Coordinates of N, CA and C in Angstrom, one line a residue:
M23 N 22.0 60.0 3.1 CA 23.2 59.4 3.4 C 23.8 59.3 4.8
P24 N 24.3 58.2 5.1 CA 24.3 58.1 6.5 C 25.8 58.8 7.3
N25 N 26.9 59.2 6.3 CA 27.6 59.9 6.6 C 27.8 61.6 6.1
R26 N 27.7 62.6 7.4 CA 27.0 64.3 6.9 C 28.2 64.3 6.0
D27 N 29.4 63.9 6.0 CA 30.2 64.9 5.3 C 30.2 64.3 3.7
D28 N 29.7 63.5 3.7 CA 29.2 62.8 2.2 C 27.9 63.8 1.5
R29 N 27.3 64.5 2.1 CA 26.3 65.2 1.3 C 26.9 66.3 0.7
T30 N 28.4 66.4 0.8 CA 28.6 67.5 0.2 C 29.0 67.3 -1.0
H31 N 29.7 66.1 -0.9 CA 30.4 65.4 -2.3 C 29.8 65.6 -3.7
P32 N 30.2 65.9 -4.3 CA 29.9 66.4 -6.1 C 29.5 64.8 -6.7
D33 N 29.5 64.2 -6.2 CA 28.6 62.7 -6.4 C 27.5 62.5 -6.5
F34 N 27.6 63.2 -5.2 CA 26.0 63.6 -4.1 C 24.9 64.4 -4.3
A35 N 26.0 65.3 -4.5 CA 25.2 66.7 -5.0 C 26.2 67.5 -5.7
P36 N 26.0 67.3 -7.5 CA 26.7 67.7 -8.3 C 26.6 69.5 -8.9
L37 N 25.6 70.1 -7.8 CA 25.8 71.4 -8.0 C 26.7 71.8 -7.3
L38 N 27.3 71.2 -6.2 CA 28.5 71.7 -5.5 C 29.7 71.6 -5.9
A39 N 29.9 70.7 -7.4 CA 30.8 70.5 -8.2 C 31.6 72.1 -8.6
D40 N 33.0 72.1 -8.4 CA 34.1 73.3 -8.5 C 33.7 73.3 -10.2
S41 N 33.3 72.2 -10.9 CA 33.3 72.6 -12.5 C 32.6 71.5 -12.9
H42 N 31.8 71.9 -14.2 CA 31.0 70.9 -14.8 C 31.5 70.4 -16.5
V43 N 32.6 71.0 -16.6 CA 33.2 70.9 -17.7 C 33.5 69.6 -18.0
G44 N 33.2 68.8 -19.2 CA 33.7 67.6 -19.6 C 32.6 66.5 -18.9
A45 N 31.2 67.0 -18.1 CA 30.4 66.0 -17.9 C 29.3 65.5 -18.8
A46 N 29.3 64.0 -18.8 CA 28.0 63.9 -19.6 C 26.7 64.6 -19.9
P47 N 26.4 64.3 -21.2 CA 24.9 64.7 -20.9 C 24.3 64.7 -20.3
A48 N 23.1 65.3 -19.5 CA 22.5 64.6 -18.7 C 20.7 65.6 -19.3
L49 N 19.8 64.7 -18.6 CA 18.7 64.8 -18.5 C 18.1 65.1 -17.7
L50 N 17.4 66.7 -17.1 CA 17.4 67.5 -15.7 C 15.7 67.3 -15.6
V51 N 15.4 66.8 -14.5 CA 13.8 66.5 -14.6 C 13.7 67.2 -13.4
T52 N 12.7 68.6 -13.4 CA 12.2 69.2 -12.0 C 10.9 69.2 -12.2
A53 N 9.9 69.1 -10.9 CA 8.5 69.1 -10.8 C 8.1 70.9 -10.0
E54 N 7.2 70.9 -10.8 CA 6.8 72.3 -10.1 C 6.4 72.5 -8.6
F55 N 6.2 71.2 -8.0 CA 6.0 71.3 -6.6 C 7.1 70.5 -5.7
D56 N 7.7 71.0 -6.0 CA 9.0 70.0 -5.5 C 9.9 71.2 -5.1
L57 N 10.4 70.9 -3.9 CA 11.2 71.9 -3.0 C 12.2 72.2 -3.6
L58 N 12.8 71.2 -4.1 CA 14.4 71.3 -4.7 C 13.9 71.9 -6.5
R59 N 13.0 72.2 -6.7 CA 13.2 72.4 -7.7 C 14.1 73.8 -8.4
Q60 N 14.4 74.6 -7.5 CA 15.6 75.6 -7.6 C 16.5 75.0 -7.6
E61 N 17.1 74.0 -6.9 CA 18.4 73.9 -6.6 C 18.6 72.9 -8.7
G62 N 17.6 72.4 -8.9 CA 17.6 71.6 -10.2 C 17.7 72.8 -11.2
T63 N 17.2 73.9 -11.3 CA 17.2 75.1 -12.0 C 18.8 75.3 -12.1
R64 N 19.3 75.6 -11.2 CA 20.7 76.5 -10.8 C 21.6 75.5 -11.2
Y65 N 21.0 73.9 -11.5 CA 22.1 72.8 -11.7 C 21.8 73.1 -13.3
R66 N 21.1 73.3 -14.0 CA 20.4 73.4 -15.3 C 22.1 74.3 -15.9
D67 N 21.5 75.6 -14.9 CA 22.4 77.0 -15.7 C 23.7 77.0 -15.3
A68 N 24.3 76.1 -14.3 CA 25.8 75.7 -14.0 C 26.4 75.1 -15.3
R69 N 25.5 73.5 -15.8 CA 26.3 73.1 -16.7 C 25.7 73.8 -18.0
V70 N 25.3 74.8 -18.2 CA 25.1 75.2 -19.2 C 26.2 76.4 -19.5
A71 N 26.3 77.2 -18.4 CA 27.8 78.1 -18.3 C 28.2 77.6 -18.6
A72 N 28.9 76.2 -18.7 CA 30.0 75.3 -18.5 C 30.1 75.0 -19.8
G73 N 29.5 74.9 -20.9 CA 28.8 74.3 -22.1 C 29.2 73.2 -22.1
V74 N 28.1 72.7 -20.7 CA 28.0 71.0 -21.1 C 25.9 71.0 -21.6
P75 N 26.1 69.6 -22.3 CA 24.9 69.3 -22.9 C 24.1 68.9 -21.7
V76 N 22.9 69.6 -21.4 CA 21.6 69.6 -20.6 C 20.4 69.6 -21.7
V77 N 19.1 68.8 -21.2 CA 18.1 69.2 -21.8 C 17.6 68.9 -19.9
H78 N 16.4 70.0 -20.2 CA 16.0 70.4 -18.9 C 14.1 70.4 -19.0
R79 N 13.8 69.3 -18.8 CA 12.2 69.2 -18.5 C 11.7 69.4 -17.2
D80 N 10.7 70.3 -17.0 CA 10.3 70.6 -15.7 C 8.8 70.3 -15.9
Y81 N 8.3 69.3 -14.9 CA 6.8 69.0 -15.5 C 5.8 69.7 -14.2
L82 N 5.0 70.3 -14.8 CA 4.0 71.2 -14.3 C 3.3 70.4 -13.8
G83 N 2.3 70.6 -12.3 CA 1.6 70.0 -11.2 C 2.1 68.9 -10.8
A84 N 3.3 68.6 -10.8 CA 4.0 67.8 -10.7 C 4.4 67.6 -9.1
M85 N 5.2 66.7 -8.2 CA 5.6 67.4 -7.1 C 6.5 66.0 -6.8
H86 N 7.5 66.2 -6.2 CA 8.9 65.2 -5.7 C 8.4 63.9 -5.8
G87 N 9.1 63.1 -6.7 CA 9.1 61.8 -6.6 C 7.8 61.1 -7.3
W88 N 7.5 62.4 -7.8 CA 6.2 61.2 -8.6 C 6.4 60.8 -10.2
F89 N 7.6 60.7 -10.6 CA 7.5 60.2 -11.8 C 8.1 58.3 -10.9
S90 N 8.5 58.6 -9.8 CA 8.5 56.7 -9.5 C 7.7 55.9 -9.1
V91 N 6.2 57.3 -9.3 CA 5.2 55.9 -9.2 C 4.7 55.5 -10.3
A92 N 4.0 54.7 -10.3 CA 3.8 53.7 -11.7 C 2.3 53.6 -11.6
D93 N 1.4 54.9 -11.7 CA 0.2 55.0 -11.8 C -0.7 55.2 -12.7
G94 N 0.3 55.2 -14.5 CA -0.2 55.1 -15.6 C -0.7 56.3 -15.9
S95 N -0.8 57.7 -14.8 CA -1.0 59.0 -15.2 C -0.2 59.5 -17.0
Q96 N -1.3 60.3 -17.3 CA -0.5 60.7 -18.4 C 1.1 61.6 -18.3
L97 N 0.7 62.1 -17.2 CA 1.9 62.6 -16.7 C 3.5 61.6 -16.2
A98 N 3.0 60.7 -15.9 CA 4.3 59.7 -15.5 C 4.2 59.2 -17.1
M99 N 3.5 58.7 -18.0 CA 3.7 58.1 -19.1 C 4.7 58.9 -19.7
K100 N 4.7 60.4 -19.7 CA 5.4 61.4 -20.2 C 6.6 61.3 -20.0
V101 N 6.9 61.4 -19.2 CA 8.2 61.5 -18.5 C 8.8 59.9 -18.6
H102 N 8.6 59.2 -18.6 CA 9.1 57.7 -18.7 C 9.4 57.6 -20.4
S103 N 8.7 58.4 -20.9 CA 8.8 58.4 -22.4 C 9.9 59.4 -22.5
D104 N 10.1 60.4 -22.1 CA 11.1 61.4 -22.4 C 12.2 60.6 -21.7
I105 N 12.3 60.3 -20.7 CA 14.0 59.4 -20.3 C 14.3 58.6 -21.3
A106 N 13.1 57.9 -21.8 CA 13.7 56.7 -23.1 C 14.4 57.7 -24.1
E107 N 13.2 58.7 -24.3 CA 13.8 59.3 -25.4 C 15.2 59.9 -25.3
F108 N 15.4 60.5 -24.0 CA 16.8 61.2 -24.2 C 17.4 60.1 -24.4
I109 N 17.6 59.0 -23.1 CA 18.8 57.9 -23.6 C 19.0 57.4 -24.9
E110 N 18.2 56.9 -25.2 CA 18.0 56.7 -27.1 C 18.9 57.9 -27.9
S111 N 18.6 59.2 -27.3 CA 19.2 59.9 -28.5 C 21.3 60.1 -28.3
N112 N 21.3 59.7 -26.8 CA 22.6 59.6 -26.0 C 23.4 58.5 -25.9
T113 N 23.0 57.9 -26.4 CA 23.5 56.1 -26.4 C 23.5 55.9 -28.0
S114 N 24.6 54.6 -28.3 CA 25.3 54.2 -29.5 C 25.4 53.1 -29.7
T115 N 24.5 52.1 -30.5 CA 25.1 50.9 -30.8 C 26.2 50.8 -31.4
D116 N 26.2 51.6 -32.0 CA 27.5 51.4 -33.5 C 28.6 51.9 -32.6
K117 N 29.4 50.6 -32.6 CA 31.0 50.7 -31.5 C 31.8 50.8 -33.1
G118 N 31.5 52.1 -34.2 CA 32.0 52.2 -35.4 C 32.9 51.2 -36.1
N119 N 32.0 50.6 -36.2 CA 32.4 49.0 -37.2 C 31.7 49.5 -38.2

């Protein structure tokens, strides 16, 4: 984020939002060996406290950015499957017709 002031904007750092009420359901992915893991847990807790749907998946043995590496590992395939499942269960092709 080039502009330092933007780093505290809730669109960039959602944990800093004044409220999470009304936010869309979210899949929150954290990794055991990620320096940001605690922030992810606090964000999950803030969403739960606001009554906002959140699914938290913490991947043991993983480090920051691991799921963007298409290495074919079981862990990478698991997170991609979990993401696809979350999207499928939280979107609908039914337009009420």
